[in-house]
Amino acid sequence: MNSTYSRIVGTGSYLPKKVLTNRDLELAVDTTDEWIYTRTGIRQRHIAADGEKTSDLALEASRSALRAAGIAAGDLDLIVMATTTPDMVFPSTACLLQAKLGVRNCPAFDVQAVCSGFVYGLSTADSFMRTGQYRNALVVGAETYSRILDWSDRSTCVLFGDGAGAVVLRRDSTPGILSSHLHADGSYANLLTVPGTVAGGKVSGRPLLQMDGGGVFKFAVKAMDDLVEEALAANGMQKSDIDWLVPHQANIRIIQASAKKLGLSMEKVVVTVDRHANTSAASIPLALDEAVRDGRIRTGQHVLLEAVGGGFTWGAALVKW
Ligand code: UT7
């Protein structure tokens, strides 16, 4: 019987200083604050400064999580970075982050699962921890979506923002991460994609985000429902055992549908989409950090994380705090 598990012992996050409101966007594209807010729940998003890279956002979030966990970067045995907006083709943003943290030697790699990236990263790090080889792991979700948006396309540019969140996992004899559940179906690749690629010394294909919003919406609601059932069944738990839902923050209507499925009142759902918009792999750790720091999430509680993203990918983690 496995007796090595991992627990989340510190969270951190970082948002770039610049705030772009719906009103600001009204001046740039044919949209309104009213349309954006009623269709998505978004009021504003943060935008990285020129020259501020994904690894810079990740660094701030990581430092904050390390402080909360009470460990030094040198104590890390593993760095898993979830991002769809890496600093460059390679090295991985995880390696660039490791260097910025001033440490060497521990394994560091990126996980690419778009908006499900943090759940994928958490599950990956937890699996490593369960082997017993590692004591402390850093899992980061960081994104600069502002760089891959078509700022003249009102159907997508209003939906996303930049930010980073991080957690520190520590090896423990009792589980903090109770279970994780990952899925993918690449046949949906075209619903949400940045199809451009670097080839022959130039970018070929469109290097900007394109999405079938309605198709994504339908898929997301169904996938979130299935994840709830799967995570509860795997742990022999009831809906009423869940203290907090921390969903991927893409659209308040998707979040409300998932809460309804769980029979949870919206007071038990951590919502940041109004202030952060969709920060892809960063959205769950950003929301988690907010609810831990303001005292909503407390020791002993059960927290369900769930996400759906391009790929398509989807996944959940049930965590005992
Ligand atoms: O993390 C995963 C990533 N993405 C998502 O989760 C997104 C999932 N999808 C959604 O959140 C929603 O489908 C959207 C917010 C993208 C769209 O909401 P909707 O209620 O499905 O609207 P719609 O696509 O049906 O568009 C309705 C109308 C269209 O006009 P017509 O054809 O009815 O005249 C759009 O052209 O709204 C128009 N529209 C806008 N109007 C003002 C689209 N974008 C905008 C805009 N401002 N920004």
XYZ file of C-alpha atoms and ligand atoms in Angstrom:
369
model
C 0.000 0.000 0.000
C 1.424 3.395 -0.991
C 2.128 5.598 2.017
C 3.780 8.475 0.207
C 1.575 11.354 -0.874
C 1.805 15.083 -1.467
C 0.099 18.044 0.192
C -0.180 21.658 -0.900
C 1.744 23.617 1.755
C 2.011 27.025 0.113
C 0.297 29.064 -2.582
C 1.278 32.250 -4.391
C 0.195 34.372 -7.315
C 1.075 37.409 -9.348
C -0.860 39.748 -11.630
C 0.774 42.328 -13.910
C 0.163 45.917 -12.833
C -1.701 47.078 -15.943
C -5.479 46.622 -15.790
C -7.537 46.679 -18.982
C -11.241 47.225 -18.322
C -14.198 46.421 -20.555
C -14.620 50.169 -20.956
C -11.059 50.379 -22.301
C -11.927 47.640 -24.803
C -15.013 49.562 -25.938
C -12.565 52.111 -27.369
C -10.635 49.448 -29.303
C -13.243 47.035 -30.730
C -16.989 46.986 -31.402
C -18.064 45.735 -27.970
C -19.692 46.908 -24.764
C -19.083 46.387 -21.070
C -22.667 45.141 -20.892
C -22.142 42.433 -23.578
C -18.892 41.207 -22.053
C -20.205 41.164 -18.478
C -23.548 39.503 -19.191
C -22.093 36.833 -21.533
C -18.936 36.055 -19.532
C -18.910 37.688 -16.076
C -15.682 39.516 -16.972
C -15.174 43.160 -15.939
C -11.411 43.544 -16.405
C -8.147 41.673 -17.037
C -4.439 42.267 -16.303
C -1.944 42.735 -19.125
C 1.810 42.090 -18.925
C 4.087 45.059 -19.549
C 6.301 45.161 -22.635
C 9.225 42.882 -21.924
C 7.468 41.186 -18.990
C 7.617 37.502 -19.858
C 5.705 34.437 -18.711
C 8.756 33.377 -16.666
C 8.772 36.797 -14.923
C 5.148 36.366 -13.843
C 5.928 32.784 -12.807
C 8.910 33.964 -10.764
C 6.825 36.362 -8.661
C 4.112 33.745 -8.054
C 6.734 31.112 -7.184
C 8.541 33.354 -4.695
C 5.245 34.053 -2.993
C 4.355 30.315 -2.817
C 7.825 29.447 -1.493
C 7.477 32.110 1.223
C 4.060 30.732 2.189
C 5.502 27.197 2.371
C 8.459 28.422 4.410
C 11.074 26.861 2.151
C 13.883 28.208 -0.026
C 14.072 27.686 -3.789
C 17.139 25.537 -3.090
C 14.902 23.030 -1.268
C 12.953 22.254 -4.455
C 13.395 18.799 -5.985
C 11.082 19.344 -8.953
C 9.624 22.220 -10.989
C 6.585 21.647 -13.212
C 5.440 24.612 -15.228
C 2.092 24.757 -17.029
C 1.960 27.279 -19.845
C 0.714 27.716 -23.401
C 2.563 30.999 -23.804
C 6.213 30.064 -23.204
C 8.953 32.691 -23.328
C 10.433 30.993 -26.402
C 10.325 27.733 -28.385
C 12.988 26.342 -26.066
C 14.426 26.126 -23.410
C 11.272 25.369 -21.480
C 9.855 28.171 -19.355
C 10.402 25.848 -16.369
C 14.175 25.926 -17.009
C 14.121 29.709 -17.421
C 12.157 29.978 -14.170
C 14.607 27.679 -12.398
C 17.494 29.959 -13.435
C 15.580 33.058 -12.271
C 14.991 31.337 -8.921
C 18.770 30.941 -8.729
C 18.788 27.169 -8.353
C 20.263 24.273 -10.328
C 20.002 20.544 -10.887
C 16.410 19.715 -9.942
C 14.313 18.491 -12.902
C 12.273 21.254 -14.518
C 9.881 20.887 -17.426
C 6.798 22.376 -19.040
C 3.390 20.783 -19.346
C 1.253 21.969 -22.269
C -2.433 21.325 -21.739
C -3.755 24.859 -22.329
C -6.435 25.799 -19.750
C -6.184 22.354 -18.088
C -2.424 22.837 -17.723
C -2.361 23.486 -13.984
C -4.423 20.378 -13.193
C -2.195 18.360 -15.541
C 0.913 19.814 -13.841
C -0.422 19.164 -10.349
C -1.287 15.581 -11.238
C 2.141 15.052 -12.819
C 3.994 16.462 -9.805
C 1.804 14.457 -7.402
C 2.631 11.256 -9.319
C 6.358 12.054 -9.040
C 5.956 12.710 -5.321
C 4.159 9.400 -4.811
C 7.293 7.576 -6.000
C 8.931 8.841 -2.809
C 11.938 10.294 -4.647
C 11.050 13.947 -4.059
C 10.320 16.051 -0.975
C 9.311 19.426 -2.369
C 7.826 20.296 -5.750
C 6.800 23.598 -7.301
C 3.840 23.610 -9.689
C 3.239 26.839 -11.577
C 0.615 28.016 -14.054
C 1.661 31.195 -15.856
C 0.434 32.850 -19.031
C 0.780 35.938 -21.204
C -2.239 35.407 -23.463
C -2.205 39.090 -24.422
C 0.639 38.143 -26.824
C -1.367 35.522 -28.755
C -4.641 37.420 -29.085
C -5.941 39.101 -32.224
C -6.767 42.470 -30.675
C -9.104 43.265 -33.584
C -11.248 40.140 -32.993
C -13.930 41.080 -30.477
C -15.079 37.463 -30.144
C -11.809 36.426 -28.482
C -9.763 39.451 -27.336
C -12.221 40.375 -24.580
C -11.999 36.956 -22.919
C -8.390 36.518 -21.792
C -5.815 38.017 -19.445
C -2.276 37.521 -18.103
C -1.180 36.209 -14.707
C 0.520 33.453 -12.738
C -0.173 31.203 -9.778
C 1.947 28.602 -8.005
C 1.764 25.949 -5.313
C 4.418 24.114 -3.323
C 3.811 20.400 -2.764
C 5.441 18.615 0.162
C 5.816 14.869 0.621
C 3.572 13.559 3.383
C 2.373 10.254 4.801
C -1.277 11.308 4.375
C -2.735 12.510 1.104
C -3.438 16.152 0.360
C -4.013 15.419 -3.323
C -6.649 12.675 -2.901
C -6.975 11.921 -6.603
C -6.551 13.479 -10.011
C -8.285 12.659 -13.270
C -6.920 13.678 -16.663
C -8.462 13.366 -20.119
C -7.804 14.479 -23.677
C -9.474 14.187 -27.066
C -7.356 15.560 -29.875
C -10.164 15.223 -32.387
C -11.432 18.568 -31.024
C -8.133 20.347 -31.782
C -9.674 22.854 -34.187
C -12.229 24.239 -31.702
C -9.599 26.275 -29.873
C -6.144 26.708 -31.341
C -3.159 28.907 -32.150
C -2.236 27.128 -35.376
C 0.972 29.001 -36.228
C 4.350 27.309 -36.074
C 8.005 28.243 -36.471
C 9.487 26.676 -39.589
C 12.313 27.539 -41.936
C 13.237 30.638 -39.983
C 9.780 32.196 -40.035
C 6.367 31.829 -38.499
C 4.082 29.890 -40.792
C 0.340 29.837 -40.173
C -1.605 32.247 -38.005
C 0.100 32.677 -34.611
C -3.039 34.055 -32.923
C -5.794 32.415 -30.910
C -8.939 31.332 -32.754
C -11.940 29.705 -31.180
C -15.383 28.323 -31.871
C -16.818 29.884 -28.698
C -20.160 28.089 -28.811
C -18.514 24.704 -29.445
C -16.090 25.240 -26.579
C -18.920 26.316 -24.278
C -20.956 23.162 -24.935
C -17.949 20.888 -24.547
C -16.833 22.629 -21.339
C -20.178 22.338 -19.544
C -20.450 18.594 -20.289
C -16.800 17.899 -19.404
C -17.068 19.780 -16.091
C -20.182 17.740 -15.198
C -18.415 14.463 -15.973
C -15.362 15.505 -13.936
C -17.451 16.187 -10.850
C -18.994 12.693 -11.020
C -15.641 11.042 -11.664
C -13.777 12.759 -8.822
C -16.535 12.076 -6.277
C -16.926 8.418 -7.311
C -13.153 7.809 -7.130
C -13.153 8.933 -3.499
C -16.490 7.459 -2.428
C -17.657 10.976 -1.622
C -20.967 12.808 -1.923
C -21.545 16.225 -3.465
C -22.148 17.569 0.045
C -18.571 16.588 1.044
C -17.119 19.306 -1.200
C -16.348 22.500 0.725
C -14.986 24.557 -2.175
C -15.103 24.409 -5.942
C -12.140 26.106 -7.636
C -12.935 25.845 -11.349
C -11.046 27.123 -14.354
C -12.160 30.712 -14.845
C -13.332 31.096 -18.445
C -16.960 32.126 -18.217
C -19.204 32.652 -15.173
C -22.011 30.770 -16.955
C -19.848 27.621 -17.267
C -18.860 27.974 -13.594
C -22.503 28.398 -12.504
C -23.503 25.276 -14.456
C -20.797 23.265 -12.699
C -21.792 24.583 -9.261
C -25.406 23.674 -10.001
C -24.363 20.138 -10.896
C -22.601 19.894 -7.515
C -25.578 21.399 -5.706
C -23.163 24.025 -4.351
C -24.253 27.587 -3.714
C -22.095 30.166 -5.502
C -20.774 31.214 -2.050
C -18.799 27.955 -2.082
C -17.274 28.631 -5.496
C -14.106 30.669 -5.837
C -14.661 33.199 -8.626
C -11.998 35.488 -10.070
C -13.129 35.623 -13.697
C -14.674 39.064 -13.095
C -11.261 40.573 -12.283
C -8.779 38.270 -14.060
C -10.727 37.055 -17.141
C -9.459 33.737 -18.528
C -5.776 33.322 -17.635
C -5.690 29.732 -18.944
C -3.235 27.579 -16.933
C -2.860 30.350 -14.347
C -6.543 30.690 -13.507
C -6.902 27.886 -10.939
C -3.743 28.640 -8.910
C -4.614 32.353 -8.974
C -8.093 31.599 -7.587
C -6.724 29.090 -5.097
C -4.190 31.572 -3.740
C -6.850 34.229 -3.283
C -9.149 31.901 -1.322
C -6.320 30.520 0.826
C -4.978 33.970 1.684
C -8.355 35.463 2.559
C -9.074 32.507 4.844
C -11.921 30.902 2.902
C -10.069 27.609 2.311
C -9.061 26.094 5.649
C -7.250 23.010 6.938
C -9.271 19.809 6.678
C -11.589 21.060 3.926
C -12.164 19.334 0.582
C -11.439 21.416 -2.489
C -12.327 20.345 -6.028
C -10.241 21.798 -8.867
C -11.523 21.303 -12.405
C -10.574 22.603 -15.824
C -11.257 22.263 -19.536
C -9.033 23.600 -22.284
C -7.740 23.403 -25.808
C -6.627 20.039 -27.066
C -9.231 19.245 -25.955
C -7.988 18.481 -22.492
C -9.914 18.281 -19.240
C -9.083 17.271 -15.709
C -9.872 17.504 -12.019
C -8.066 17.128 -8.715
C -9.723 16.543 -5.369
C -7.595 18.037 -2.627
C -7.796 17.795 1.161
C -6.417 20.978 2.606
O -10.833 28.089 -21.406
C -11.540 27.646 -22.489
C -11.552 28.791 -23.429
N -12.738 29.386 -23.830
C -13.964 29.323 -23.290
O -14.277 28.690 -22.331
C -15.020 30.108 -24.000
C -16.308 29.363 -24.091
N -17.318 30.127 -24.799
C -17.896 31.234 -24.289
O -17.576 31.666 -23.198
C -19.000 31.900 -25.078
O -19.387 31.051 -26.137
C -18.587 33.271 -25.629
C -18.440 34.254 -24.479
C -17.296 33.179 -26.394
C -19.687 33.782 -26.570
O -20.918 33.883 -25.896
P -22.271 33.430 -26.606
O -23.372 33.732 -25.681
O -22.081 31.991 -27.020
O -22.343 34.415 -27.830
P -22.294 34.061 -29.388
O -20.974 33.497 -29.772
O -23.508 33.271 -29.697
O -22.401 35.482 -30.048
C -23.592 36.217 -29.984
C -23.407 37.527 -30.728
C -22.858 37.389 -32.141
O -23.552 38.318 -32.933
P -24.755 37.826 -33.883
O -24.127 36.850 -34.842
O -25.781 37.196 -32.983
O -25.223 39.100 -34.518
C -21.430 37.853 -32.016
O -20.954 38.434 -33.224
O -22.472 38.360 -30.025
C -21.536 38.889 -30.956
N -20.274 39.117 -30.248
C -20.022 40.250 -29.573
N -20.737 41.365 -29.397
C -20.201 42.337 -28.647
C -19.212 38.273 -30.117
N -18.271 38.857 -29.355
C -18.745 40.078 -29.000
C -18.226 41.131 -28.242
N -18.991 42.238 -28.082
N -17.025 41.075 -27.633
